[in-house]
XYZ file of N, CA and C in Angstrom:
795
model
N 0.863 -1.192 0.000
C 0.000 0.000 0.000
C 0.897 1.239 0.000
N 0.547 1.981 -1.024
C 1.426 3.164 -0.674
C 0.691 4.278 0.068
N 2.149 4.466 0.573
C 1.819 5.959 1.917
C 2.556 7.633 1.496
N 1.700 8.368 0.993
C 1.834 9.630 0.882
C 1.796 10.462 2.021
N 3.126 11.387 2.209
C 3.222 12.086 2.501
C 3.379 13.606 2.236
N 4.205 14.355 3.199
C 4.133 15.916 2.316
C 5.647 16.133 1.569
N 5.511 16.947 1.093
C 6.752 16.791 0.117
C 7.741 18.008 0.870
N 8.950 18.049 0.246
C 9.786 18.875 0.589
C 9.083 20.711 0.761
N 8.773 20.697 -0.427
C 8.568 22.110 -0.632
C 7.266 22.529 0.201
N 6.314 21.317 0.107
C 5.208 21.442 1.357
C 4.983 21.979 2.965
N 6.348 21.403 3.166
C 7.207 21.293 4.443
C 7.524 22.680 4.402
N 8.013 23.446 3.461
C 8.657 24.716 3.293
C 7.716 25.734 3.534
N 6.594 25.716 2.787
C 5.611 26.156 2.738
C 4.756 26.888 3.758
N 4.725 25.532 4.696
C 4.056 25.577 6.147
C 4.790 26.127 6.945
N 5.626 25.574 7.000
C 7.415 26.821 7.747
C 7.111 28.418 7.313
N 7.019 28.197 6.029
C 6.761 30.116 6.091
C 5.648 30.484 6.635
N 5.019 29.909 6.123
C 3.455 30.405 7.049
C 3.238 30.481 7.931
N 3.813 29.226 9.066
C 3.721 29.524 10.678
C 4.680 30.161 11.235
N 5.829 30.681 10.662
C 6.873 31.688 10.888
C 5.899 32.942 10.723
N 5.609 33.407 9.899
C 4.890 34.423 9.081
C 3.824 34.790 10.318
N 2.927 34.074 10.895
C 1.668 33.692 11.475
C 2.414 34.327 12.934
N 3.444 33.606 13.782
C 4.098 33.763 14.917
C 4.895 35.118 14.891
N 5.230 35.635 14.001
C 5.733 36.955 13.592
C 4.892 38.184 14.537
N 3.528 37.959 13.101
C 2.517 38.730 13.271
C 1.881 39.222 14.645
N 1.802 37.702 15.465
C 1.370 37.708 16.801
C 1.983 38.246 17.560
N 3.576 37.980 17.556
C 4.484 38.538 18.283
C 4.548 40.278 17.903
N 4.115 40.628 16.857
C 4.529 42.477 16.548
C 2.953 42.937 17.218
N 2.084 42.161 17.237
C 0.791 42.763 17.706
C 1.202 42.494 19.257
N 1.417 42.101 19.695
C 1.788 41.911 20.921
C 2.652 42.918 21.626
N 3.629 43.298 20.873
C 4.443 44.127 21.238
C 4.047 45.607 21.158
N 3.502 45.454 20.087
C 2.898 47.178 19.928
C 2.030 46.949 20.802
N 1.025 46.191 20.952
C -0.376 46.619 22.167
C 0.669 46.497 23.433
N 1.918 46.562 23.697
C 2.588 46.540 25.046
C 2.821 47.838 25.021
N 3.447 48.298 23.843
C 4.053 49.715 23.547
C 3.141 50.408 23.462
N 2.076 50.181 22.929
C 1.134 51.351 23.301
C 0.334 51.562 24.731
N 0.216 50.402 25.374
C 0.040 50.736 26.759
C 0.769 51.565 27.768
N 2.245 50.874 27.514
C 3.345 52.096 27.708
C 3.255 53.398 27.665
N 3.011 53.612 26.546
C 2.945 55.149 26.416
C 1.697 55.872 26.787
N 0.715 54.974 27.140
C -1.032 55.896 27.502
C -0.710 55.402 29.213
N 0.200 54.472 29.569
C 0.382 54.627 31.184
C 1.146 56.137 31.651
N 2.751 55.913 30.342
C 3.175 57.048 30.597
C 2.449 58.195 30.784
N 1.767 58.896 29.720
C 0.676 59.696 29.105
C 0.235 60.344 30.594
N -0.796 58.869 31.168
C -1.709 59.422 31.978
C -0.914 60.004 33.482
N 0.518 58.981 33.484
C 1.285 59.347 34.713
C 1.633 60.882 34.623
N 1.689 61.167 33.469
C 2.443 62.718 33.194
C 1.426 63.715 33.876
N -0.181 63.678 33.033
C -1.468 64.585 33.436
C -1.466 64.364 34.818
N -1.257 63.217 35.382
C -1.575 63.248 36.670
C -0.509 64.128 37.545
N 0.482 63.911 37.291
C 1.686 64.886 37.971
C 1.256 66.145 37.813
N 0.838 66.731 36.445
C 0.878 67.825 35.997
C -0.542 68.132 36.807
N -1.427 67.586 37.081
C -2.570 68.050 37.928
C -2.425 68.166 39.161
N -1.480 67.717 39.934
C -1.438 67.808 41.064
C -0.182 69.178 41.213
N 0.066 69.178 40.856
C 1.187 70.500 41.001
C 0.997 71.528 40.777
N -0.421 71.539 39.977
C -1.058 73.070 39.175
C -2.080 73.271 40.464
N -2.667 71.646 41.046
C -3.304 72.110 42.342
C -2.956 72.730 43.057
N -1.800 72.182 43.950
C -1.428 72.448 44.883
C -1.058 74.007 44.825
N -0.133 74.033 43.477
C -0.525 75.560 43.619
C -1.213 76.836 43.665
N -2.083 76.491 43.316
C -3.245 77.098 42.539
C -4.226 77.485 44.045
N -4.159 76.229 44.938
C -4.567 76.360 46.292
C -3.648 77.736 46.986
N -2.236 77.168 46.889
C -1.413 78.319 47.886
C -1.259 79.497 47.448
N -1.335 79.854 45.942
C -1.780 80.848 45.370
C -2.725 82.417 45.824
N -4.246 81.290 45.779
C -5.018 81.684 45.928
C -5.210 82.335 47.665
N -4.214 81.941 48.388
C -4.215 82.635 49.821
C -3.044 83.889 49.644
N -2.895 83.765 48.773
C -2.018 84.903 48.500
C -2.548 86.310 48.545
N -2.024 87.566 49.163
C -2.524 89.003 47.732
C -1.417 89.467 48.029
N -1.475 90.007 46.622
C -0.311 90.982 46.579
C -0.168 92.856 47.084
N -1.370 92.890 47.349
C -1.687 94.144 47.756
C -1.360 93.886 50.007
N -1.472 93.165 49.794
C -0.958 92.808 51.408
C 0.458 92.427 51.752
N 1.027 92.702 50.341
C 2.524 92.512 50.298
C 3.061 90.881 50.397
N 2.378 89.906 50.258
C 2.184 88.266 50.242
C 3.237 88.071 49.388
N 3.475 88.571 48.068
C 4.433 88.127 46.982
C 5.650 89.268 47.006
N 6.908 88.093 47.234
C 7.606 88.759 47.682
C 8.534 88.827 46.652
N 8.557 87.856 45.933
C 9.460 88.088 44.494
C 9.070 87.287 43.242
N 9.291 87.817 42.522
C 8.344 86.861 41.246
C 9.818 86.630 39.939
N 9.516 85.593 39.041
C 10.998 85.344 38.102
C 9.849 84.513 37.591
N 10.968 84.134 36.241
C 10.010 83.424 35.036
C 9.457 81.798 35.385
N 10.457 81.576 36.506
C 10.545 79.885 36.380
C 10.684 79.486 38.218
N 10.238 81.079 38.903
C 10.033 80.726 40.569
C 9.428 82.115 41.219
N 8.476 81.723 42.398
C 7.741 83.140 43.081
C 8.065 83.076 44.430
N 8.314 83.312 45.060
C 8.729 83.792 46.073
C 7.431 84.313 47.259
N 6.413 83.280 48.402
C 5.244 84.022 48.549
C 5.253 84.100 50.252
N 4.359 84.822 51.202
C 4.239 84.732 52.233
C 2.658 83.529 52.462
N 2.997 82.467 52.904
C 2.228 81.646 52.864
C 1.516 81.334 54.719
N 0.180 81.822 54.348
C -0.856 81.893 55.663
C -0.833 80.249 56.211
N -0.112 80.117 57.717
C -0.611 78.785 58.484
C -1.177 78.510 59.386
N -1.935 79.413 59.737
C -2.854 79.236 61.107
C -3.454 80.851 60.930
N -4.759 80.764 62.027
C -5.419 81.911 61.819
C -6.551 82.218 62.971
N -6.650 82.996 63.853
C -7.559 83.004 65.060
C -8.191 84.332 65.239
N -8.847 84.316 66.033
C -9.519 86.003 66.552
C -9.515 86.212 68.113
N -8.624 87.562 68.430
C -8.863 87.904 69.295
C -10.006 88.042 69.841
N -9.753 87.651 71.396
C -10.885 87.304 72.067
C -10.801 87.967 73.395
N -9.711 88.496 73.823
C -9.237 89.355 74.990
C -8.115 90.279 74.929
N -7.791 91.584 75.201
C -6.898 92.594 75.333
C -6.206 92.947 76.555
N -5.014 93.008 76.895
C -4.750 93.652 77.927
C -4.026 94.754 77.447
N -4.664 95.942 78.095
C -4.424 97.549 78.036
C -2.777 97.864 78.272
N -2.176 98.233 77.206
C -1.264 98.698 77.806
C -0.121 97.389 77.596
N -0.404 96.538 76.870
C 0.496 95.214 77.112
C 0.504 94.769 75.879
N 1.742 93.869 75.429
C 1.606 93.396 74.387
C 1.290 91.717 74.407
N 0.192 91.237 75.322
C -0.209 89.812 75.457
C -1.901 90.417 74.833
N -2.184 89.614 74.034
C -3.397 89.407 73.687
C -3.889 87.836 73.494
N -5.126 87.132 74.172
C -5.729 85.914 73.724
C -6.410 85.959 72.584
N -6.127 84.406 72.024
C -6.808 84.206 70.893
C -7.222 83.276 70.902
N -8.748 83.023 70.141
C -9.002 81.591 69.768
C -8.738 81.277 68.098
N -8.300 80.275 68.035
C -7.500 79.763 67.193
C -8.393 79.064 66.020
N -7.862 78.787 65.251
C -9.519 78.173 63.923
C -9.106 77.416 62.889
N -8.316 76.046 63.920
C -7.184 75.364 63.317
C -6.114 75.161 64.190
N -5.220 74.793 63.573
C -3.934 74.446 64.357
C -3.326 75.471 65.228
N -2.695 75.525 66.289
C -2.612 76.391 67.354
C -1.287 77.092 67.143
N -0.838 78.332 67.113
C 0.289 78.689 67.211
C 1.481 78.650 67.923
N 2.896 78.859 67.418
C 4.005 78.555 68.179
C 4.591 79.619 68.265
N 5.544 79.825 69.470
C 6.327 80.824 69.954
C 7.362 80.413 68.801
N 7.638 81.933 67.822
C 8.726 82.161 66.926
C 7.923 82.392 66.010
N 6.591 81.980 65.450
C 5.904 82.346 64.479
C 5.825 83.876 64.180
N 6.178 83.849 62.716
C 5.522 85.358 62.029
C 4.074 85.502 62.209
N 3.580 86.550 62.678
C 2.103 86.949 62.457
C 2.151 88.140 62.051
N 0.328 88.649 61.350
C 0.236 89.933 61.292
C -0.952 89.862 62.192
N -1.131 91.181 62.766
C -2.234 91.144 63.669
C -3.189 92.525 63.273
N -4.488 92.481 63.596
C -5.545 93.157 62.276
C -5.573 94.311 63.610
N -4.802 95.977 63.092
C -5.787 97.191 64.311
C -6.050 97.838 63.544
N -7.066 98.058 64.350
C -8.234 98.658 63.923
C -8.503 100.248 64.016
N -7.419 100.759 65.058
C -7.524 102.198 65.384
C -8.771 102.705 65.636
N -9.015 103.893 64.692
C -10.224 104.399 65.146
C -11.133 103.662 63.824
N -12.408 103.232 65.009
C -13.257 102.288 64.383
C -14.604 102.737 63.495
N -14.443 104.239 62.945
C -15.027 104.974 62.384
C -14.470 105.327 61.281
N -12.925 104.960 60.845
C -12.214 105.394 59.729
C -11.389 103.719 59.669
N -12.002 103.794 58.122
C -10.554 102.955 57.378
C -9.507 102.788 56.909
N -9.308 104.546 56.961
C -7.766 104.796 56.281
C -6.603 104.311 57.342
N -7.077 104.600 58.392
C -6.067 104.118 59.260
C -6.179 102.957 60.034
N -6.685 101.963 59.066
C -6.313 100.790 59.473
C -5.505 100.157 59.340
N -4.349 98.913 59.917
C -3.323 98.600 59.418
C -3.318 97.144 60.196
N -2.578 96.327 59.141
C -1.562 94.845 59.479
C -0.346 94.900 60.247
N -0.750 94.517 61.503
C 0.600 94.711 62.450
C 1.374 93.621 61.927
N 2.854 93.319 61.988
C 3.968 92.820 61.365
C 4.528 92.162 62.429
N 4.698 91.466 62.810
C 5.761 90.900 64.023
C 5.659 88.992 64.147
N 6.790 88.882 65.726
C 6.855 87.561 66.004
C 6.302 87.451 67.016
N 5.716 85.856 67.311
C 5.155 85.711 68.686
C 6.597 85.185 69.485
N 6.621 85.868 70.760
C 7.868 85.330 71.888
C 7.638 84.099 73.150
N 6.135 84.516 73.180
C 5.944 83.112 73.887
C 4.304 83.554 73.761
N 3.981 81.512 73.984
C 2.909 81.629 73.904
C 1.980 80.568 74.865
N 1.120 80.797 75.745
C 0.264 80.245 77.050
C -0.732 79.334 76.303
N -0.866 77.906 76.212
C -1.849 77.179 75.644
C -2.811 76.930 76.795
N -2.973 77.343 77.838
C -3.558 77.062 79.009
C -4.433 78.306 79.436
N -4.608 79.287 78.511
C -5.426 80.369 78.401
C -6.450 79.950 78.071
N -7.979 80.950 78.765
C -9.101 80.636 78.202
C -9.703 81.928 78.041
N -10.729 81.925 76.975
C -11.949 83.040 76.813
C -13.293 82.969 77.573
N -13.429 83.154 78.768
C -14.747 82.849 78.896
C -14.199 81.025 79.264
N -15.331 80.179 78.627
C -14.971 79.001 79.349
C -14.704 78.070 77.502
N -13.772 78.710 76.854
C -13.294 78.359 75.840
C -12.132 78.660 75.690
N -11.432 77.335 75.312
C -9.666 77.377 74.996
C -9.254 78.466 74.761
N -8.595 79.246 74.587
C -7.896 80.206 73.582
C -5.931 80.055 74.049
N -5.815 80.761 73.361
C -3.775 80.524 73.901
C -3.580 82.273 73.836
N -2.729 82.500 75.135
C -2.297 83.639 75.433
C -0.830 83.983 74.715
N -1.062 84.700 73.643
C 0.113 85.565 72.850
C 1.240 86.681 73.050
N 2.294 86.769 73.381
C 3.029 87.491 73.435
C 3.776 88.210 72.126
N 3.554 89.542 71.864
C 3.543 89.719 70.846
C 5.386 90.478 71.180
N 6.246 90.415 69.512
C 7.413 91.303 70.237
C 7.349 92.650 70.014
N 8.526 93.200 70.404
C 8.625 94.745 70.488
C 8.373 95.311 69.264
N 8.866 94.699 67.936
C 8.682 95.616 66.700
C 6.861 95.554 66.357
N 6.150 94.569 66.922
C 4.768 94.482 66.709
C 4.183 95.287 67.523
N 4.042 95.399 69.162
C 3.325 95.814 69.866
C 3.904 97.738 70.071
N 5.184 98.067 69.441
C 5.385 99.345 69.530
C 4.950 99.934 68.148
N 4.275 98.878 66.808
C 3.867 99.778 65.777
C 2.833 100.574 65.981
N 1.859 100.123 67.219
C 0.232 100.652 67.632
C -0.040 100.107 68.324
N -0.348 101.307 69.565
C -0.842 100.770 70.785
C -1.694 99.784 70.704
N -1.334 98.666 71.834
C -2.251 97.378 71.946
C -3.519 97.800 71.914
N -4.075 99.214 72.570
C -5.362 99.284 72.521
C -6.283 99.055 71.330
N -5.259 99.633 70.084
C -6.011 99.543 68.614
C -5.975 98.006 68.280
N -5.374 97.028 69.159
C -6.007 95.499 68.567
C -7.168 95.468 68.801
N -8.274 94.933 68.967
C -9.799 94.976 69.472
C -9.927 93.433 68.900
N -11.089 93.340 70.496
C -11.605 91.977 70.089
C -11.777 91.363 68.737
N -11.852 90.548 68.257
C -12.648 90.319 67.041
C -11.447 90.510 66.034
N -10.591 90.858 65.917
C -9.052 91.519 65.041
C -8.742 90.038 64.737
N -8.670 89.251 63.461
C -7.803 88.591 63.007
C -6.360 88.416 62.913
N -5.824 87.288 63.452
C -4.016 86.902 63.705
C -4.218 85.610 63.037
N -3.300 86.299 62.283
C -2.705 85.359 60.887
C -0.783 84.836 60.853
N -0.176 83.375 61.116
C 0.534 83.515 61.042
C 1.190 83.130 59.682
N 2.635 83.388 59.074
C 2.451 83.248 58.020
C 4.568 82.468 58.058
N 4.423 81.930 56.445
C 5.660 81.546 56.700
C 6.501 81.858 55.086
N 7.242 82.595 54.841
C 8.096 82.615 53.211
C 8.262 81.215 52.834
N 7.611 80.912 51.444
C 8.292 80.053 50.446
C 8.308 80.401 49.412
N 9.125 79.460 48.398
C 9.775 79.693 47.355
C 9.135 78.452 46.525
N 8.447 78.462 45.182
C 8.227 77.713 44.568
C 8.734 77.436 42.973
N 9.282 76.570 42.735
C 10.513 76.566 41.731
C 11.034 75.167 41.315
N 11.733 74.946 40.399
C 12.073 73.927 39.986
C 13.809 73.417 40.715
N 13.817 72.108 41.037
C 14.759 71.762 41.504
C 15.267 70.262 41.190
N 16.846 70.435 41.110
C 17.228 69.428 40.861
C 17.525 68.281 41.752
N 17.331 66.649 40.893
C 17.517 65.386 41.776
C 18.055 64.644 40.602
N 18.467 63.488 41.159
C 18.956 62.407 40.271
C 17.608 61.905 39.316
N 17.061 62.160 39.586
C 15.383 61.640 38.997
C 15.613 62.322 37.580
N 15.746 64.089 38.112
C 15.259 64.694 37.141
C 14.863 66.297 37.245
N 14.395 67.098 37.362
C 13.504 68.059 37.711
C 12.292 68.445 38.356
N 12.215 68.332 39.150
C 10.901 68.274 40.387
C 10.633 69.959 40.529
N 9.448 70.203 40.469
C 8.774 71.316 40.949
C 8.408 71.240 42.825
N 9.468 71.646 43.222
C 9.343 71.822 44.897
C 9.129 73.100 45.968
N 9.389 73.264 46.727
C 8.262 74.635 47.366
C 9.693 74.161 48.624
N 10.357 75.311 49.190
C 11.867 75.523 50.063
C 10.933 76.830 50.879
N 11.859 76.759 51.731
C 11.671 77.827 53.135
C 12.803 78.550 53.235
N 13.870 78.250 52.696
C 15.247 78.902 52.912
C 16.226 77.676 53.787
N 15.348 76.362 54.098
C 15.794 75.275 54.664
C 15.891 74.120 54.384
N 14.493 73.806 54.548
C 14.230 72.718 53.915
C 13.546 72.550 52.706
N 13.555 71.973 51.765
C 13.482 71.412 50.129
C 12.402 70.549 50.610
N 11.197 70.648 49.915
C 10.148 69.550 49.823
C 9.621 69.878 48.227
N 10.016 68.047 47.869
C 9.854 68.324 46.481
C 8.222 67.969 46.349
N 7.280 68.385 44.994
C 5.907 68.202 45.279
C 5.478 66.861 44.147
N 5.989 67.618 42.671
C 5.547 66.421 41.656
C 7.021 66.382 40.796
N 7.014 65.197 39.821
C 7.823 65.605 38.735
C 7.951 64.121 38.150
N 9.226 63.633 37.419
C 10.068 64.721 36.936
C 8.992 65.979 36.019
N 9.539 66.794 35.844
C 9.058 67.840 34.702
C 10.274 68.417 34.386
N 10.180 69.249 32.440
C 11.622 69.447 32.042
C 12.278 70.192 32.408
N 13.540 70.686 31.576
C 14.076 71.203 32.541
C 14.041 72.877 32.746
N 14.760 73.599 33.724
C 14.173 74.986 33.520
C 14.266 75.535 32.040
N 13.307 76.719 32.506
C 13.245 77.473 30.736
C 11.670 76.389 30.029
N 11.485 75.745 30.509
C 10.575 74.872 29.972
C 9.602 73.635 30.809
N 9.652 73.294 32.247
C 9.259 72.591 32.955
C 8.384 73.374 33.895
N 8.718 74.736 33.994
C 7.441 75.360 35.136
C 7.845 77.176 34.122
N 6.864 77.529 33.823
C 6.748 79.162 33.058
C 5.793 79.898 34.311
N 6.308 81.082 34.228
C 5.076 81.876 35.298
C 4.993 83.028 34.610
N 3.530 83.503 34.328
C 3.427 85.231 33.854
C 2.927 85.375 34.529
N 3.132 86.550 35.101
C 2.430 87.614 36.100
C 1.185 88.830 35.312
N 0.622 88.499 35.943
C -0.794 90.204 34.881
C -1.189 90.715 36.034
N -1.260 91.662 35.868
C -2.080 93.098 36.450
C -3.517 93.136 36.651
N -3.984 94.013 37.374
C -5.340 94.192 37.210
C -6.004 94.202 36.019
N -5.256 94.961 34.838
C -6.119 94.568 33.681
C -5.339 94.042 32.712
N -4.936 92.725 33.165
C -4.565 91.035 32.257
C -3.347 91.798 31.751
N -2.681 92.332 31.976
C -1.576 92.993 31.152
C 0.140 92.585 32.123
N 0.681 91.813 31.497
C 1.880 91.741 32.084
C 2.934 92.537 32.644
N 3.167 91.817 34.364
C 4.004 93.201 34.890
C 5.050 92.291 35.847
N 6.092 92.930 36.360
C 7.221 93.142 36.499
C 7.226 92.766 38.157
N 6.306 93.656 38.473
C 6.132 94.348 40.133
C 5.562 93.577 41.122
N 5.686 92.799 41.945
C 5.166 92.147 42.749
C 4.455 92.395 43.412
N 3.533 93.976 43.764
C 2.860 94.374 44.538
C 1.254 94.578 43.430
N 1.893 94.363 42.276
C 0.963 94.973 40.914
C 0.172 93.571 40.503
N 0.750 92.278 40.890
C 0.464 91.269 40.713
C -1.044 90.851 40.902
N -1.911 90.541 40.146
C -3.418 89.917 40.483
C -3.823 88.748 40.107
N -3.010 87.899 38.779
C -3.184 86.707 38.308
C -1.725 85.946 37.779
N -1.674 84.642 38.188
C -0.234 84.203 37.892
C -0.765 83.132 36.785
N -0.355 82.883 35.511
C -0.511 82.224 34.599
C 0.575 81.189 34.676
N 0.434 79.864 35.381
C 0.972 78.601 35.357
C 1.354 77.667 34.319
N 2.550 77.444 33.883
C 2.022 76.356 32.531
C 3.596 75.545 33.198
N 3.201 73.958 33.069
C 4.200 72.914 33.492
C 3.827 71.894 32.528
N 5.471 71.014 32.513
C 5.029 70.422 31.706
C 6.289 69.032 31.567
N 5.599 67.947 31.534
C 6.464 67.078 32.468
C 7.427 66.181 31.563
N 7.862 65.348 31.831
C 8.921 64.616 31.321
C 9.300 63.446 31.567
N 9.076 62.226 30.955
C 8.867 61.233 31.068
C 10.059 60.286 29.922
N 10.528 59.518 30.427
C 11.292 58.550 29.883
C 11.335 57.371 28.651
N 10.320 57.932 28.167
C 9.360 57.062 27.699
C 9.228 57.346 26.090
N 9.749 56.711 24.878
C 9.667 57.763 23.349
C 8.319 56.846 22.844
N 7.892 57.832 21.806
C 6.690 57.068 20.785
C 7.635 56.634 19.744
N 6.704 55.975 18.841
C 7.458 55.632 17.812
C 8.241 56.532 16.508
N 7.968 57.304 16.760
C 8.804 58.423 15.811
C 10.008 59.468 16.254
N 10.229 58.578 17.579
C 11.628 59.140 18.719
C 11.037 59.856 19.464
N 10.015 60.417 19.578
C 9.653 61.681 20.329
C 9.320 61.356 21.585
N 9.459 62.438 22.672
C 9.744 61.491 24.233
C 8.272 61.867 24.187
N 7.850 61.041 25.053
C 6.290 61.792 25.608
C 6.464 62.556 26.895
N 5.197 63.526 26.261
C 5.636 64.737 27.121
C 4.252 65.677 27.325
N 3.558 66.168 28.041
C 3.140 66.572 28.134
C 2.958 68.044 28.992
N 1.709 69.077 29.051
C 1.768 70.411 29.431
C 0.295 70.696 30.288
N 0.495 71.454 30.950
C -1.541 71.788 31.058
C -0.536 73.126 31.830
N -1.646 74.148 31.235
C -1.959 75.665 32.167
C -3.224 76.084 32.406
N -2.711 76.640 33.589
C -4.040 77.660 34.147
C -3.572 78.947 34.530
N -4.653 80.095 34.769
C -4.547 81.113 35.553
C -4.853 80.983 36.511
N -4.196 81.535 37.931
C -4.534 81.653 39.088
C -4.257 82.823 39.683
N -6.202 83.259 40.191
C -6.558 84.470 40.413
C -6.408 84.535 41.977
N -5.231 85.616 42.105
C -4.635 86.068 43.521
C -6.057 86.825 44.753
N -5.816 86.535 45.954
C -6.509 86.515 46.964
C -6.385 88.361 46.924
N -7.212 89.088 46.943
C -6.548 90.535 47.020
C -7.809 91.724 47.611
């Protein structure tokens, strides 16, 4: 009986084809890897880039510049007085520079910057003013009435700008602390981080590098770009991040998002 089989070239045949076949699978495979890649990258980027436009956009917005808050402004870092606690007088002593406060939030510390709200004469606004100073010590064992408050010691450059009498009940104390928000370097890369003059806390990144990873315009009251840090009313944000990651035509992926952020004033 004869037995047919496949022939040489048959054999060949099927070889190309299931080569051909295993190819195919393998390049679809790889691209649906590579393109996941790059829409993980993608989304990792927006997400950085959203959280950094937040965060600022939050500390921003406690800002004014008419209260003297912005203390220096540059293309690629701002320089701000940033509000961390905040209470209302609730008791005066005549003649003294201790005033109680209740607090509306986290409680204050002896060394803190504050400004403290007098009121002078309570019939005119021109002469109202933001007292400037440090607290020297401070009594957490003070009360208002039969409510917490902490007893404040205010120092000499605060309590000799205006008599304690012009604090008055009800006067808002705000303490506040300088930072610097700006791009900084790590082995990573470029991080957009926020410094005190001490300590470095980086927020998101990588993002690129300066000249191109964080832009700041400053506008005026009427949208018009300015110079002056006291003139300041809206800071126009644009970041834009940087990722390790190329598409197929070399290009790294990379992405941007801006906003305006309208100053507290």
């Amino acid at each position: 009986m004869d037995r047919k089989g496949f022939t040489l070239i048959e054999m060949l045949i099927v070889s190309v084809v299931g080569a051909v076949v295993v190819i195919s699978m393998f390049q679809m495979i790889v691209g649906q890897q590579r393109a996941f890649t790059l829409q993980a990258a993608t989304l990792d980027a927006r997400q950085t880039l959203r959280a950094g436009l937040e965060l600022m956009a939050n500390e921003l917005r406690e800002v004014s510049a008419l209260g003297g808050d912005v203390l220096t402004i540059d293309d690629d870092s701002i320089q701000v007085r940033s509000m961390q606690q905040m209470g209302l007088v609730c008791a005066v002593s005549p003649s003294s520079p201790v005033i109680r406060v209740r607090t509306l939030g986290s409680w204050f510390e002896a060394g803190d910057s504050v400004f403290v709200f007098a009121d002078n004469d309570i019939d005119a606004a021109a002469d109202d003013v933001w007292l400037t100073g440090r607290l020297t010590t401070v009594d957490t064992t003070a009360t208002c009435g039969t409510q917490p408050a902490q007893e404040l010691t205010l120092d000499a450059n605060l309590s000799l700008a205006a008599s304690v009498d012009s604090i008055r009940i009800g006067a808002p104390v705000r303490a506040f602390q300088g930072f610097t928000y700006g791009l900084v370097s790590s082995t990573r890369g470029w991080f957009l981080a926020r410094w005190d003059g001490v300590t470095v806390s980086r927020i998101v990144g990588p993002l690129r590098a300066p000249g191109e990873g964080l832009q700041l315009e400053y506008l005026n009251d009427l949208g018009v770009a300015t110079g002056v840090p006291g003139d300041v009313r809206q800071v126009r944000v644009t970041v834009r991040a940087d990722r390790s990651v190329y598409r197929n035509d070399g290009s790294m992926v990379n992405d941007s998002l801006t906003t305006l952020i309208q100053l507290r004033n």
